Amino acid sequence: MANPIIAPSILAADFTRLDREIAAVPDADWIHVDVMDGHFVPNLSFGAGITAAVNRVTDKPLDVHLMIENPEKWVDDHISAGADCIIFHVEAVDGVAGAVALADSLREKGVRSGFSLRPGTPIEPYLPELRHFDEVLVMSVEPGFGGQSFMPDQLDKVRSLRREIDAQGLDTLIEIDGGISAETIEQAAAAGCDAYVAGSAVYGAADPNTAVTELRRLAAGAR
Ligand code: DX5
Ligand code: ZN
Protein backbone atom coordinates (compact mmCIF):
# COMPACT_ATOMS: atom_id res chain seq x y z
CA MET A 1 0.00 0.00 0.00
CA ALA A 2 1.15 3.53 -0.78
CA ASN A 3 2.32 5.85 1.97
CA PRO A 4 -0.45 7.55 3.96
CA ILE A 5 -1.26 10.97 2.49
CA ILE A 6 -1.33 13.82 5.00
CA ALA A 7 -3.22 16.97 4.00
CA PRO A 8 -2.98 19.90 6.43
CA SER A 9 -6.05 22.15 6.33
CA ILE A 10 -5.22 25.84 6.00
CA LEU A 11 -8.50 26.61 7.79
CA ALA A 12 -6.51 26.20 11.01
CA ALA A 13 -3.56 28.27 9.77
CA ASP A 14 -2.83 31.93 10.47
CA PHE A 15 -4.31 33.75 7.44
CA THR A 16 -2.05 36.75 7.94
CA ARG A 17 0.96 34.57 7.09
CA LEU A 18 -0.35 31.86 4.81
CA ASP A 19 2.90 31.64 2.84
CA ARG A 20 4.92 30.85 5.96
CA GLU A 21 2.23 28.51 7.30
CA ILE A 22 2.45 26.45 4.10
CA ALA A 23 6.24 26.58 4.11
CA ALA A 24 6.04 25.24 7.69
CA VAL A 25 4.78 21.83 6.45
CA PRO A 26 7.35 20.73 3.83
CA ASP A 27 6.50 17.07 4.43
CA ALA A 28 2.78 17.50 3.76
CA ASP A 29 1.54 15.62 0.69
CA TRP A 30 -1.40 17.84 -0.22
CA ILE A 31 -2.77 21.14 1.03
CA HIS A 32 -6.46 20.98 1.97
CA VAL A 33 -8.46 24.11 1.17
CA ASP A 34 -11.83 24.42 3.00
CA VAL A 35 -14.29 26.63 1.11
CA MET A 36 -17.48 27.53 3.04
CA ASP A 37 -20.33 29.75 1.89
CA GLY A 38 -22.35 30.44 5.03
CA HIS A 39 -25.32 28.58 3.47
CA PHE A 40 -24.38 24.96 3.03
CA VAL A 41 -22.58 25.21 6.36
CA PRO A 42 -23.09 27.81 9.11
CA ASN A 43 -19.67 29.35 8.54
CA LEU A 44 -17.93 31.41 5.88
CA SER A 45 -14.28 30.92 5.06
CA PHE A 46 -12.99 32.11 1.69
CA GLY A 47 -13.32 31.62 -2.05
CA ALA A 48 -11.17 30.92 -5.08
CA GLY A 49 -8.96 33.95 -4.40
CA ILE A 50 -7.40 32.05 -1.52
CA THR A 51 -7.06 28.86 -3.61
CA ALA A 52 -5.09 30.99 -6.11
CA ALA A 53 -2.99 32.56 -3.35
CA VAL A 54 -2.11 29.14 -1.94
CA ASN A 55 -1.25 27.89 -5.41
CA ARG A 56 1.24 30.73 -5.84
CA VAL A 57 3.24 29.68 -2.79
CA THR A 58 3.31 25.87 -3.12
CA ASP A 59 3.81 23.15 -5.72
CA LYS A 60 1.87 20.65 -3.62
CA PRO A 61 -1.46 19.37 -4.94
CA LEU A 62 -4.42 21.45 -3.74
CA ASP A 63 -7.31 19.38 -2.38
CA VAL A 64 -10.24 21.80 -2.55
CA HIS A 65 -13.22 20.91 -0.33
CA LEU A 66 -16.30 22.85 -1.40
CA MET A 67 -18.80 23.13 1.46
CA ILE A 68 -21.09 25.28 -0.63
CA GLU A 69 -24.46 25.30 -2.38
CA ASN A 70 -24.45 25.09 -6.20
CA PRO A 71 -20.86 23.80 -6.40
CA GLU A 72 -21.12 23.56 -10.21
CA LYS A 73 -21.17 27.37 -10.37
CA TRP A 74 -17.80 27.68 -8.66
CA VAL A 75 -15.70 24.79 -9.90
CA ASP A 76 -14.28 26.69 -12.89
CA ASP A 77 -12.97 29.46 -10.62
CA HIS A 78 -11.17 26.94 -8.42
CA ILE A 79 -9.80 25.06 -11.43
CA SER A 80 -8.40 28.31 -12.86
CA ALA A 81 -7.02 29.06 -9.39
CA GLY A 82 -4.99 25.84 -9.44
CA ALA A 83 -7.10 23.14 -7.75
CA ASP A 84 -5.88 19.58 -8.40
CA CYS A 85 -8.84 17.80 -6.86
CA ILE A 86 -12.29 19.29 -6.35
CA ILE A 87 -14.48 17.73 -3.71
CA PHE A 88 -18.14 18.72 -3.65
CA HIS A 89 -20.86 17.63 -1.24
CA VAL A 90 -23.47 15.17 -2.51
CA GLU A 91 -26.11 17.01 -0.45
CA ALA A 92 -25.54 20.07 -2.66
CA VAL A 93 -26.20 18.35 -6.01
CA ASP A 94 -29.19 16.54 -7.51
CA GLY A 95 -28.90 13.00 -6.18
CA VAL A 96 -26.55 10.28 -7.39
CA ALA A 97 -27.01 11.25 -11.04
CA GLY A 98 -26.10 14.87 -10.26
CA ALA A 99 -22.99 13.76 -8.40
CA VAL A 100 -21.86 11.52 -11.27
CA ALA A 101 -22.49 14.29 -13.84
CA LEU A 102 -20.47 16.85 -11.88
CA ALA A 103 -17.65 14.35 -11.28
CA ASP A 104 -17.47 13.48 -14.98
CA SER A 105 -17.34 17.18 -15.89
CA LEU A 106 -14.49 17.73 -13.42
CA ARG A 107 -12.44 14.97 -15.04
CA GLU A 108 -13.18 16.41 -18.48
CA LYS A 109 -11.80 19.73 -17.24
CA GLY A 110 -8.59 18.00 -16.19
CA VAL A 111 -8.91 17.85 -12.41
CA ARG A 112 -9.50 14.96 -10.04
CA SER A 113 -13.07 14.43 -8.90
CA GLY A 114 -14.19 13.88 -5.35
CA PHE A 115 -17.34 13.83 -3.29
CA SER A 116 -17.93 14.26 0.40
CA LEU A 117 -20.90 13.53 2.59
CA ARG A 118 -22.16 14.76 5.92
CA PRO A 119 -22.09 12.31 8.84
CA GLY A 120 -25.85 11.70 8.50
CA THR A 121 -25.75 10.94 4.76
CA PRO A 122 -25.59 7.24 3.84
CA ILE A 123 -22.82 6.05 1.52
CA GLU A 124 -24.69 3.07 0.01
CA PRO A 125 -26.30 4.85 -3.01
CA TYR A 126 -22.85 5.97 -4.17
CA LEU A 127 -21.07 2.62 -3.93
CA PRO A 128 -22.10 1.41 -7.43
CA GLU A 129 -20.78 4.67 -8.97
CA LEU A 130 -17.34 4.89 -7.36
CA ARG A 131 -15.54 4.55 -10.71
CA HIS A 132 -16.54 8.17 -11.45
CA PHE A 133 -14.59 9.48 -8.46
CA ASP A 134 -10.87 9.81 -7.73
CA GLU A 135 -11.51 10.57 -4.05
CA VAL A 136 -14.21 10.12 -1.44
CA LEU A 137 -13.94 12.45 1.57
CA VAL A 138 -15.64 10.94 4.61
CA MET A 139 -16.58 13.65 7.13
CA SER A 140 -15.85 12.58 10.69
CA VAL A 141 -17.36 15.81 12.08
CA GLU A 142 -20.27 17.99 10.93
CA PRO A 143 -18.73 20.18 8.25
CA GLY A 144 -18.35 23.85 9.10
CA PHE A 145 -15.69 24.23 11.76
CA GLY A 146 -12.26 22.98 12.68
CA GLY A 147 -11.39 21.70 16.13
CA GLN A 148 -14.37 19.37 16.65
CA SER A 149 -14.31 15.84 18.10
CA PHE A 150 -13.81 12.84 15.83
CA MET A 151 -16.94 10.69 15.23
CA PRO A 152 -15.77 7.05 15.26
CA ASP A 153 -19.12 5.77 13.93
CA GLN A 154 -18.20 7.28 10.54
CA LEU A 155 -15.56 4.57 10.15
CA ASP A 156 -18.32 2.18 9.05
CA LYS A 157 -18.47 4.24 5.85
CA VAL A 158 -14.72 3.91 5.43
CA ARG A 159 -14.96 0.13 5.80
CA SER A 160 -17.79 -0.10 3.23
CA LEU A 161 -15.80 2.06 0.83
CA ARG A 162 -12.61 0.02 1.32
CA ARG A 163 -14.49 -3.23 0.56
CA GLU A 164 -16.17 -1.82 -2.56
CA ILE A 165 -13.11 -0.03 -3.95
CA ASP A 166 -11.05 -3.20 -3.59
CA ALA A 167 -13.83 -5.45 -4.95
CA GLN A 168 -14.29 -3.19 -7.97
CA GLY A 169 -10.51 -2.91 -8.52
CA LEU A 170 -10.57 0.90 -8.38
CA ASP A 171 -7.87 3.33 -7.27
CA THR A 172 -10.33 5.80 -5.71
CA LEU A 173 -8.71 7.24 -2.57
CA ILE A 174 -10.54 7.33 0.76
CA GLU A 175 -9.83 10.52 2.67
CA ILE A 176 -11.11 11.41 6.13
CA ASP A 177 -11.72 14.89 7.50
CA GLY A 178 -12.51 16.10 11.00
CA GLY A 179 -10.91 15.54 14.38
CA ILE A 180 -7.89 13.67 12.98
CA SER A 181 -5.04 13.70 15.51
CA ALA A 182 -2.40 11.41 16.99
CA GLU A 183 -5.21 9.97 19.15
CA THR A 184 -7.61 9.15 16.29
CA ILE A 185 -5.59 8.56 13.10
CA GLU A 186 -4.78 4.93 13.84
CA GLN A 187 -8.45 3.89 13.95
CA ALA A 188 -9.02 5.65 10.65
CA ALA A 189 -6.00 3.91 9.12
CA ALA A 190 -7.13 0.50 10.38
CA ALA A 191 -10.55 1.09 8.79
CA GLY A 192 -8.88 1.61 5.40
CA CYS A 193 -8.25 5.32 4.78
CA ASP A 194 -5.59 6.47 2.31
CA ALA A 195 -5.53 10.21 3.07
CA TYR A 196 -6.02 12.30 6.20
CA VAL A 197 -6.98 15.95 6.58
CA ALA A 198 -5.67 17.57 9.75
CA GLY A 199 -6.26 21.17 10.77
CA SER A 200 -5.82 21.78 14.48
CA ALA A 201 -3.57 18.74 14.97
CA VAL A 202 -1.05 20.29 12.56
CA TYR A 203 -1.40 24.04 13.03
CA GLY A 204 -2.10 23.79 16.75
CA ALA A 205 1.16 21.88 17.24
CA ALA A 206 4.39 23.52 18.40
CA ASP A 207 6.05 22.18 15.23
CA PRO A 208 3.54 21.65 12.41
CA ASN A 209 5.92 19.60 10.27
CA THR A 210 6.72 17.20 13.10
CA ALA A 211 2.96 16.77 13.56
CA VAL A 212 2.67 15.84 9.86
CA THR A 213 5.42 13.23 9.97
CA GLU A 214 4.14 11.80 13.25
CA LEU A 215 0.59 11.46 11.85
CA ARG A 216 1.99 9.67 8.79
CA ARG A 217 4.06 7.33 10.95
CA LEU A 218 1.06 6.44 13.13
CA ALA A 219 -1.19 5.86 10.11
CA ALA A 220 1.40 3.66 8.37
CA GLY A 221 1.84 1.57 11.49
CA ALA A 222 -1.87 0.96 11.97
CA ARG A 223 -2.79 -0.48 8.56
C1 DX5 B 1 -14.42 21.05 8.62
C2 DX5 B 1 -13.36 21.07 7.56
C3 DX5 B 1 -12.10 20.43 8.00
C4 DX5 B 1 -11.43 21.11 9.15
C5 DX5 B 1 -10.69 20.06 9.91
O1 DX5 B 1 -15.64 21.43 8.09
O2 DX5 B 1 -13.79 20.39 6.40
O3 DX5 B 1 -11.20 20.24 6.91
O4 DX5 B 1 -10.52 22.10 8.75
O5 DX5 B 1 -10.22 20.60 11.10
P1 DX5 B 1 -9.76 19.70 12.33
O6 DX5 B 1 -8.64 18.82 11.82
O7 DX5 B 1 -9.34 20.69 13.33
O8 DX5 B 1 -10.95 18.87 12.76
ZN1 ZN C 1 -12.27 19.88 4.76
PDB file of C-alpha atoms and ligand atoms in Angstrom:
ATOM      1  CA  MET A   1       0.000   0.000   0.000  1.00  0.00           C
ATOM      2  CA  ALA A   2       1.151   3.533  -0.784  1.00  0.00           C
ATOM      3  CA  ASN A   3       2.317   5.851   1.974  1.00  0.00           C
ATOM      4  CA  PRO A   4      -0.452   7.548   3.958  1.00  0.00           C
ATOM      5  CA  ILE A   5      -1.257  10.968   2.494  1.00  0.00           C
ATOM      6  CA  ILE A   6      -1.332  13.825   4.996  1.00  0.00           C
ATOM      7  CA  ALA A   7      -3.220  16.968   4.001  1.00  0.00           C
ATOM      8  CA  PRO A   8      -2.984  19.897   6.432  1.00  0.00           C
ATOM      9  CA  SER A   9      -6.049  22.155   6.331  1.00  0.00           C
ATOM     10  CA  ILE A  10      -5.220  25.838   6.004  1.00  0.00           C
ATOM     11  CA  LEU A  11      -8.500  26.612   7.789  1.00  0.00           C
ATOM     12  CA  ALA A  12      -6.508  26.205  11.009  1.00  0.00           C
ATOM     13  CA  ALA A  13      -3.556  28.269   9.769  1.00  0.00           C
ATOM     14  CA  ASP A  14      -2.826  31.932  10.468  1.00  0.00           C
ATOM     15  CA  PHE A  15      -4.309  33.746   7.444  1.00  0.00           C
ATOM     16  CA  THR A  16      -2.045  36.748   7.942  1.00  0.00           C
ATOM     17  CA  ARG A  17       0.962  34.572   7.091  1.00  0.00           C
ATOM     18  CA  LEU A  18      -0.350  31.865   4.808  1.00  0.00           C
ATOM     19  CA  ASP A  19       2.900  31.637   2.838  1.00  0.00           C
ATOM     20  CA  ARG A  20       4.920  30.855   5.964  1.00  0.00           C
ATOM     21  CA  GLU A  21       2.226  28.507   7.297  1.00  0.00           C
ATOM     22  CA  ILE A  22       2.452  26.446   4.102  1.00  0.00           C
ATOM     23  CA  ALA A  23       6.240  26.579   4.110  1.00  0.00           C
ATOM     24  CA  ALA A  24       6.041  25.237   7.690  1.00  0.00           C
ATOM     25  CA  VAL A  25       4.782  21.834   6.453  1.00  0.00           C
ATOM     26  CA  PRO A  26       7.349  20.734   3.826  1.00  0.00           C
ATOM     27  CA  ASP A  27       6.501  17.067   4.428  1.00  0.00           C
ATOM     28  CA  ALA A  28       2.783  17.502   3.758  1.00  0.00           C
ATOM     29  CA  ASP A  29       1.544  15.616   0.693  1.00  0.00           C
ATOM     30  CA  TRP A  30      -1.395  17.839  -0.221  1.00  0.00           C
ATOM     31  CA  ILE A  31      -2.772  21.143   1.028  1.00  0.00           C
ATOM     32  CA  HIS A  32      -6.461  20.976   1.973  1.00  0.00           C
ATOM     33  CA  VAL A  33      -8.464  24.115   1.169  1.00  0.00           C
ATOM     34  CA  ASP A  34     -11.827  24.420   2.999  1.00  0.00           C
ATOM     35  CA  VAL A  35     -14.286  26.629   1.112  1.00  0.00           C
ATOM     36  CA  MET A  36     -17.477  27.532   3.041  1.00  0.00           C
ATOM     37  CA  ASP A  37     -20.325  29.753   1.887  1.00  0.00           C
ATOM     38  CA  GLY A  38     -22.350  30.443   5.032  1.00  0.00           C
ATOM     39  CA  HIS A  39     -25.325  28.577   3.474  1.00  0.00           C
ATOM     40  CA  PHE A  40     -24.379  24.958   3.027  1.00  0.00           C
ATOM     41  CA  VAL A  41     -22.583  25.208   6.363  1.00  0.00           C
ATOM     42  CA  PRO A  42     -23.089  27.813   9.109  1.00  0.00           C
ATOM     43  CA  ASN A  43     -19.670  29.349   8.544  1.00  0.00           C
ATOM     44  CA  LEU A  44     -17.927  31.414   5.882  1.00  0.00           C
ATOM     45  CA  SER A  45     -14.278  30.917   5.058  1.00  0.00           C
ATOM     46  CA  PHE A  46     -12.991  32.108   1.686  1.00  0.00           C
ATOM     47  CA  GLY A  47     -13.322  31.620  -2.050  1.00  0.00           C
ATOM     48  CA  ALA A  48     -11.171  30.917  -5.085  1.00  0.00           C
ATOM     49  CA  GLY A  49      -8.963  33.947  -4.400  1.00  0.00           C
ATOM     50  CA  ILE A  50      -7.398  32.046  -1.525  1.00  0.00           C
ATOM     51  CA  THR A  51      -7.057  28.863  -3.608  1.00  0.00           C
ATOM     52  CA  ALA A  52      -5.087  30.989  -6.112  1.00  0.00           C
ATOM     53  CA  ALA A  53      -2.988  32.558  -3.355  1.00  0.00           C
ATOM     54  CA  VAL A  54      -2.108  29.139  -1.938  1.00  0.00           C
ATOM     55  CA  ASN A  55      -1.254  27.891  -5.412  1.00  0.00           C
ATOM     56  CA  ARG A  56       1.240  30.729  -5.838  1.00  0.00           C
ATOM     57  CA  VAL A  57       3.244  29.677  -2.794  1.00  0.00           C
ATOM     58  CA  THR A  58       3.309  25.870  -3.119  1.00  0.00           C
ATOM     59  CA  ASP A  59       3.806  23.153  -5.721  1.00  0.00           C
ATOM     60  CA  LYS A  60       1.869  20.646  -3.617  1.00  0.00           C
ATOM     61  CA  PRO A  61      -1.462  19.371  -4.944  1.00  0.00           C
ATOM     62  CA  LEU A  62      -4.419  21.447  -3.737  1.00  0.00           C
ATOM     63  CA  ASP A  63      -7.309  19.384  -2.381  1.00  0.00           C
ATOM     64  CA  VAL A  64     -10.235  21.802  -2.546  1.00  0.00           C
ATOM     65  CA  HIS A  65     -13.221  20.908  -0.328  1.00  0.00           C
ATOM     66  CA  LEU A  66     -16.302  22.847  -1.401  1.00  0.00           C
ATOM     67  CA  MET A  67     -18.796  23.130   1.462  1.00  0.00           C
ATOM     68  CA  ILE A  68     -21.086  25.285  -0.631  1.00  0.00           C
ATOM     69  CA  GLU A  69     -24.461  25.297  -2.381  1.00  0.00           C
ATOM     70  CA  ASN A  70     -24.449  25.085  -6.197  1.00  0.00           C
ATOM     71  CA  PRO A  71     -20.864  23.797  -6.404  1.00  0.00           C
ATOM     72  CA  GLU A  72     -21.116  23.558 -10.206  1.00  0.00           C
ATOM     73  CA  LYS A  73     -21.175  27.374 -10.372  1.00  0.00           C
ATOM     74  CA  TRP A  74     -17.804  27.677  -8.658  1.00  0.00           C
ATOM     75  CA  VAL A  75     -15.699  24.788  -9.904  1.00  0.00           C
ATOM     76  CA  ASP A  76     -14.277  26.691 -12.890  1.00  0.00           C
ATOM     77  CA  ASP A  77     -12.973  29.457 -10.616  1.00  0.00           C
ATOM     78  CA  HIS A  78     -11.167  26.943  -8.417  1.00  0.00           C
ATOM     79  CA  ILE A  79      -9.795  25.056 -11.429  1.00  0.00           C
ATOM     80  CA  SER A  80      -8.395  28.315 -12.857  1.00  0.00           C
ATOM     81  CA  ALA A  81      -7.015  29.060  -9.388  1.00  0.00           C
ATOM     82  CA  GLY A  82      -4.990  25.840  -9.444  1.00  0.00           C
ATOM     83  CA  ALA A  83      -7.100  23.145  -7.746  1.00  0.00           C
ATOM     84  CA  ASP A  84      -5.881  19.581  -8.402  1.00  0.00           C
ATOM     85  CA  CYS A  85      -8.842  17.797  -6.860  1.00  0.00           C
ATOM     86  CA  ILE A  86     -12.288  19.287  -6.354  1.00  0.00           C
ATOM     87  CA  ILE A  87     -14.476  17.727  -3.707  1.00  0.00           C
ATOM     88  CA  PHE A  88     -18.139  18.724  -3.648  1.00  0.00           C
ATOM     89  CA  HIS A  89     -20.864  17.629  -1.244  1.00  0.00           C
ATOM     90  CA  VAL A  90     -23.468  15.175  -2.514  1.00  0.00           C
ATOM     91  CA  GLU A  91     -26.111  17.005  -0.454  1.00  0.00           C
ATOM     92  CA  ALA A  92     -25.544  20.072  -2.659  1.00  0.00           C
ATOM     93  CA  VAL A  93     -26.199  18.345  -6.006  1.00  0.00           C
ATOM     94  CA  ASP A  94     -29.189  16.544  -7.509  1.00  0.00           C
ATOM     95  CA  GLY A  95     -28.898  12.999  -6.182  1.00  0.00           C
ATOM     96  CA  VAL A  96     -26.549  10.282  -7.387  1.00  0.00           C
ATOM     97  CA  ALA A  97     -27.014  11.252 -11.041  1.00  0.00           C
ATOM     98  CA  GLY A  98     -26.101  14.865 -10.255  1.00  0.00           C
ATOM     99  CA  ALA A  99     -22.985  13.762  -8.397  1.00  0.00           C
ATOM    100  CA  VAL A 100     -21.862  11.524 -11.269  1.00  0.00           C
ATOM    101  CA  ALA A 101     -22.494  14.285 -13.838  1.00  0.00           C
ATOM    102  CA  LEU A 102     -20.474  16.854 -11.884  1.00  0.00           C
ATOM    103  CA  ALA A 103     -17.652  14.352 -11.279  1.00  0.00           C
ATOM    104  CA  ASP A 104     -17.466  13.479 -14.984  1.00  0.00           C
ATOM    105  CA  SER A 105     -17.344  17.177 -15.891  1.00  0.00           C
ATOM    106  CA  LEU A 106     -14.487  17.727 -13.420  1.00  0.00           C
ATOM    107  CA  ARG A 107     -12.444  14.967 -15.040  1.00  0.00           C
ATOM    108  CA  GLU A 108     -13.178  16.410 -18.483  1.00  0.00           C
ATOM    109  CA  LYS A 109     -11.803  19.729 -17.238  1.00  0.00           C
ATOM    110  CA  GLY A 110      -8.588  18.004 -16.193  1.00  0.00           C
ATOM    111  CA  VAL A 111      -8.915  17.846 -12.405  1.00  0.00           C
ATOM    112  CA  ARG A 112      -9.500  14.961 -10.040  1.00  0.00           C
ATOM    113  CA  SER A 113     -13.068  14.430  -8.902  1.00  0.00           C
ATOM    114  CA  GLY A 114     -14.187  13.880  -5.347  1.00  0.00           C
ATOM    115  CA  PHE A 115     -17.341  13.833  -3.290  1.00  0.00           C
ATOM    116  CA  SER A 116     -17.929  14.262   0.395  1.00  0.00           C
ATOM    117  CA  LEU A 117     -20.898  13.527   2.586  1.00  0.00           C
ATOM    118  CA  ARG A 118     -22.158  14.761   5.918  1.00  0.00           C
ATOM    119  CA  PRO A 119     -22.085  12.313   8.839  1.00  0.00           C
ATOM    120  CA  GLY A 120     -25.849  11.704   8.497  1.00  0.00           C
ATOM    121  CA  THR A 121     -25.755  10.941   4.755  1.00  0.00           C
ATOM    122  CA  PRO A 122     -25.594   7.241   3.840  1.00  0.00           C
ATOM    123  CA  ILE A 123     -22.822   6.049   1.522  1.00  0.00           C
ATOM    124  CA  GLU A 124     -24.689   3.075   0.007  1.00  0.00           C
ATOM    125  CA  PRO A 125     -26.299   4.847  -3.008  1.00  0.00           C
ATOM    126  CA  TYR A 126     -22.852   5.972  -4.172  1.00  0.00           C
ATOM    127  CA  LEU A 127     -21.073   2.620  -3.931  1.00  0.00           C
ATOM    128  CA  PRO A 128     -22.102   1.405  -7.429  1.00  0.00           C
ATOM    129  CA  GLU A 129     -20.777   4.669  -8.967  1.00  0.00           C
ATOM    130  CA  LEU A 130     -17.339   4.892  -7.355  1.00  0.00           C
ATOM    131  CA  ARG A 131     -15.541   4.555 -10.706  1.00  0.00           C
ATOM    132  CA  HIS A 132     -16.538   8.165 -11.451  1.00  0.00           C
ATOM    133  CA  PHE A 133     -14.590   9.477  -8.462  1.00  0.00           C
ATOM    134  CA  ASP A 134     -10.874   9.812  -7.728  1.00  0.00           C
ATOM    135  CA  GLU A 135     -11.507  10.573  -4.052  1.00  0.00           C
ATOM    136  CA  VAL A 136     -14.211  10.122  -1.441  1.00  0.00           C
ATOM    137  CA  LEU A 137     -13.943  12.448   1.569  1.00  0.00           C
ATOM    138  CA  VAL A 138     -15.645  10.944   4.611  1.00  0.00           C
ATOM    139  CA  MET A 139     -16.582  13.650   7.133  1.00  0.00           C
ATOM    140  CA  SER A 140     -15.852  12.576  10.685  1.00  0.00           C
ATOM    141  CA  VAL A 141     -17.361  15.811  12.078  1.00  0.00           C
ATOM    142  CA  GLU A 142     -20.273  17.987  10.933  1.00  0.00           C
ATOM    143  CA  PRO A 143     -18.731  20.183   8.248  1.00  0.00           C
ATOM    144  CA  GLY A 144     -18.346  23.854   9.099  1.00  0.00           C
ATOM    145  CA  PHE A 145     -15.694  24.227  11.764  1.00  0.00           C
ATOM    146  CA  GLY A 146     -12.258  22.978  12.683  1.00  0.00           C
ATOM    147  CA  GLY A 147     -11.386  21.698  16.131  1.00  0.00           C
ATOM    148  CA  GLN A 148     -14.372  19.367  16.651  1.00  0.00           C
ATOM    149  CA  SER A 149     -14.314  15.842  18.104  1.00  0.00           C
ATOM    150  CA  PHE A 150     -13.814  12.839  15.828  1.00  0.00           C
ATOM    151  CA  MET A 151     -16.941  10.693  15.232  1.00  0.00           C
ATOM    152  CA  PRO A 152     -15.774   7.046  15.263  1.00  0.00           C
ATOM    153  CA  ASP A 153     -19.122   5.768  13.934  1.00  0.00           C
ATOM    154  CA  GLN A 154     -18.201   7.283  10.544  1.00  0.00           C
ATOM    155  CA  LEU A 155     -15.559   4.572  10.153  1.00  0.00           C
ATOM    156  CA  ASP A 156     -18.323   2.184   9.054  1.00  0.00           C
ATOM    157  CA  LYS A 157     -18.472   4.239   5.849  1.00  0.00           C
ATOM    158  CA  VAL A 158     -14.722   3.914   5.428  1.00  0.00           C
ATOM    159  CA  ARG A 159     -14.965   0.128   5.798  1.00  0.00           C
ATOM    160  CA  SER A 160     -17.787  -0.102   3.233  1.00  0.00           C
ATOM    161  CA  LEU A 161     -15.801   2.063   0.828  1.00  0.00           C
ATOM    162  CA  ARG A 162     -12.614   0.015   1.317  1.00  0.00           C
ATOM    163  CA  ARG A 163     -14.491  -3.226   0.560  1.00  0.00           C
ATOM    164  CA  GLU A 164     -16.171  -1.819  -2.565  1.00  0.00           C
ATOM    165  CA  ILE A 165     -13.108  -0.035  -3.953  1.00  0.00           C
ATOM    166  CA  ASP A 166     -11.050  -3.202  -3.590  1.00  0.00           C
ATOM    167  CA  ALA A 167     -13.825  -5.453  -4.946  1.00  0.00           C
ATOM    168  CA  GLN A 168     -14.294  -3.185  -7.965  1.00  0.00           C
ATOM    169  CA  GLY A 169     -10.511  -2.907  -8.516  1.00  0.00           C
ATOM    170  CA  LEU A 170     -10.571   0.899  -8.380  1.00  0.00           C
ATOM    171  CA  ASP A 171      -7.873   3.325  -7.269  1.00  0.00           C
ATOM    172  CA  THR A 172     -10.328   5.801  -5.711  1.00  0.00           C
ATOM    173  CA  LEU A 173      -8.715   7.240  -2.574  1.00  0.00           C
ATOM    174  CA  ILE A 174     -10.536   7.326   0.762  1.00  0.00           C
ATOM    175  CA  GLU A 175      -9.827  10.520   2.671  1.00  0.00           C
ATOM    176  CA  ILE A 176     -11.110  11.410   6.129  1.00  0.00           C
ATOM    177  CA  ASP A 177     -11.723  14.889   7.500  1.00  0.00           C
ATOM    178  CA  GLY A 178     -12.515  16.101  10.998  1.00  0.00           C
ATOM    179  CA  GLY A 179     -10.914  15.536  14.378  1.00  0.00           C
ATOM    180  CA  ILE A 180      -7.894  13.670  12.977  1.00  0.00           C
ATOM    181  CA  SER A 181      -5.039  13.696  15.512  1.00  0.00           C
ATOM    182  CA  ALA A 182      -2.403  11.411  16.989  1.00  0.00           C
ATOM    183  CA  GLU A 183      -5.206   9.971  19.155  1.00  0.00           C
ATOM    184  CA  THR A 184      -7.605   9.149  16.287  1.00  0.00           C
ATOM    185  CA  ILE A 185      -5.593   8.557  13.104  1.00  0.00           C
ATOM    186  CA  GLU A 186      -4.781   4.925  13.838  1.00  0.00           C
ATOM    187  CA  GLN A 187      -8.454   3.886  13.952  1.00  0.00           C
ATOM    188  CA  ALA A 188      -9.017   5.654  10.649  1.00  0.00           C
ATOM    189  CA  ALA A 189      -6.004   3.911   9.125  1.00  0.00           C
ATOM    190  CA  ALA A 190      -7.128   0.503  10.380  1.00  0.00           C
ATOM    191  CA  ALA A 191     -10.547   1.088   8.790  1.00  0.00           C
ATOM    192  CA  GLY A 192      -8.882   1.610   5.401  1.00  0.00           C
ATOM    193  CA  CYS A 193      -8.246   5.316   4.777  1.00  0.00           C
ATOM    194  CA  ASP A 194      -5.588   6.469   2.311  1.00  0.00           C
ATOM    195  CA  ALA A 195      -5.533  10.213   3.070  1.00  0.00           C
ATOM    196  CA  TYR A 196      -6.023  12.300   6.199  1.00  0.00           C
ATOM    197  CA  VAL A 197      -6.985  15.948   6.585  1.00  0.00           C
ATOM    198  CA  ALA A 198      -5.669  17.574   9.752  1.00  0.00           C
ATOM    199  CA  GLY A 199      -6.257  21.169  10.767  1.00  0.00           C
ATOM    200  CA  SER A 200      -5.819  21.779  14.479  1.00  0.00           C
ATOM    201  CA  ALA A 201      -3.574  18.741  14.970  1.00  0.00           C
ATOM    202  CA  VAL A 202      -1.050  20.293  12.559  1.00  0.00           C
ATOM    203  CA  TYR A 203      -1.401  24.040  13.028  1.00  0.00           C
ATOM    204  CA  GLY A 204      -2.105  23.792  16.755  1.00  0.00           C
ATOM    205  CA  ALA A 205       1.163  21.884  17.240  1.00  0.00           C
ATOM    206  CA  ALA A 206       4.388  23.519  18.395  1.00  0.00           C
ATOM    207  CA  ASP A 207       6.053  22.182  15.234  1.00  0.00           C
ATOM    208  CA  PRO A 208       3.539  21.651  12.408  1.00  0.00           C
ATOM    209  CA  ASN A 209       5.923  19.602  10.266  1.00  0.00           C
ATOM    210  CA  THR A 210       6.718  17.200  13.098  1.00  0.00           C
ATOM    211  CA  ALA A 211       2.958  16.769  13.557  1.00  0.00           C
ATOM    212  CA  VAL A 212       2.665  15.845   9.857  1.00  0.00           C
ATOM    213  CA  THR A 213       5.424  13.235   9.968  1.00  0.00           C
ATOM    214  CA  GLU A 214       4.138  11.804  13.246  1.00  0.00           C
ATOM    215  CA  LEU A 215       0.594  11.461  11.854  1.00  0.00           C
ATOM    216  CA  ARG A 216       1.992   9.670   8.792  1.00  0.00           C
ATOM    217  CA  ARG A 217       4.057   7.329  10.952  1.00  0.00           C
ATOM    218  CA  LEU A 218       1.055   6.435  13.128  1.00  0.00           C
ATOM    219  CA  ALA A 219      -1.193   5.860  10.108  1.00  0.00           C
ATOM    220  CA  ALA A 220       1.404   3.665   8.372  1.00  0.00           C
ATOM    221  CA  GLY A 221       1.836   1.570  11.493  1.00  0.00           C
ATOM    222  CA  ALA A 222      -1.870   0.962  11.975  1.00  0.00           C
ATOM    223  CA  ARG A 223      -2.792  -0.479   8.557  1.00  0.00           C
TER     224      ARG A 223
HETATM  225  C1  DX5 B   1     -14.418  21.047   8.621  1.00  0.00           C
HETATM  226  C2  DX5 B   1     -13.359  21.071   7.563  1.00  0.00           C
HETATM  227  C3  DX5 B   1     -12.098  20.427   7.997  1.00  0.00           C
HETATM  228  C4  DX5 B   1     -11.429  21.109   9.145  1.00  0.00           C
HETATM  229  C5  DX5 B   1     -10.692  20.061   9.915  1.00  0.00           C
HETATM  230  O1  DX5 B   1     -15.645  21.433   8.088  1.00  0.00           O
HETATM  231  O2  DX5 B   1     -13.790  20.385   6.399  1.00  0.00           O
HETATM  232  O3  DX5 B   1     -11.202  20.236   6.913  1.00  0.00           O
HETATM  233  O4  DX5 B   1     -10.522  22.104   8.754  1.00  0.00           O
HETATM  234  O5  DX5 B   1     -10.224  20.601  11.102  1.00  0.00           O
HETATM  235  P1  DX5 B   1      -9.763  19.697  12.327  1.00  0.00           P
HETATM  236  O6  DX5 B   1      -8.642  18.819  11.825  1.00  0.00           O
HETATM  237  O7  DX5 B   1      -9.336  20.688  13.325  1.00  0.00           O
HETATM  238  O8  DX5 B   1     -10.948  18.873  12.760  1.00  0.00           O
HETATM  239 ZN    ZN B   2     -12.271  19.879   4.763  1.00  0.00          ZN
END
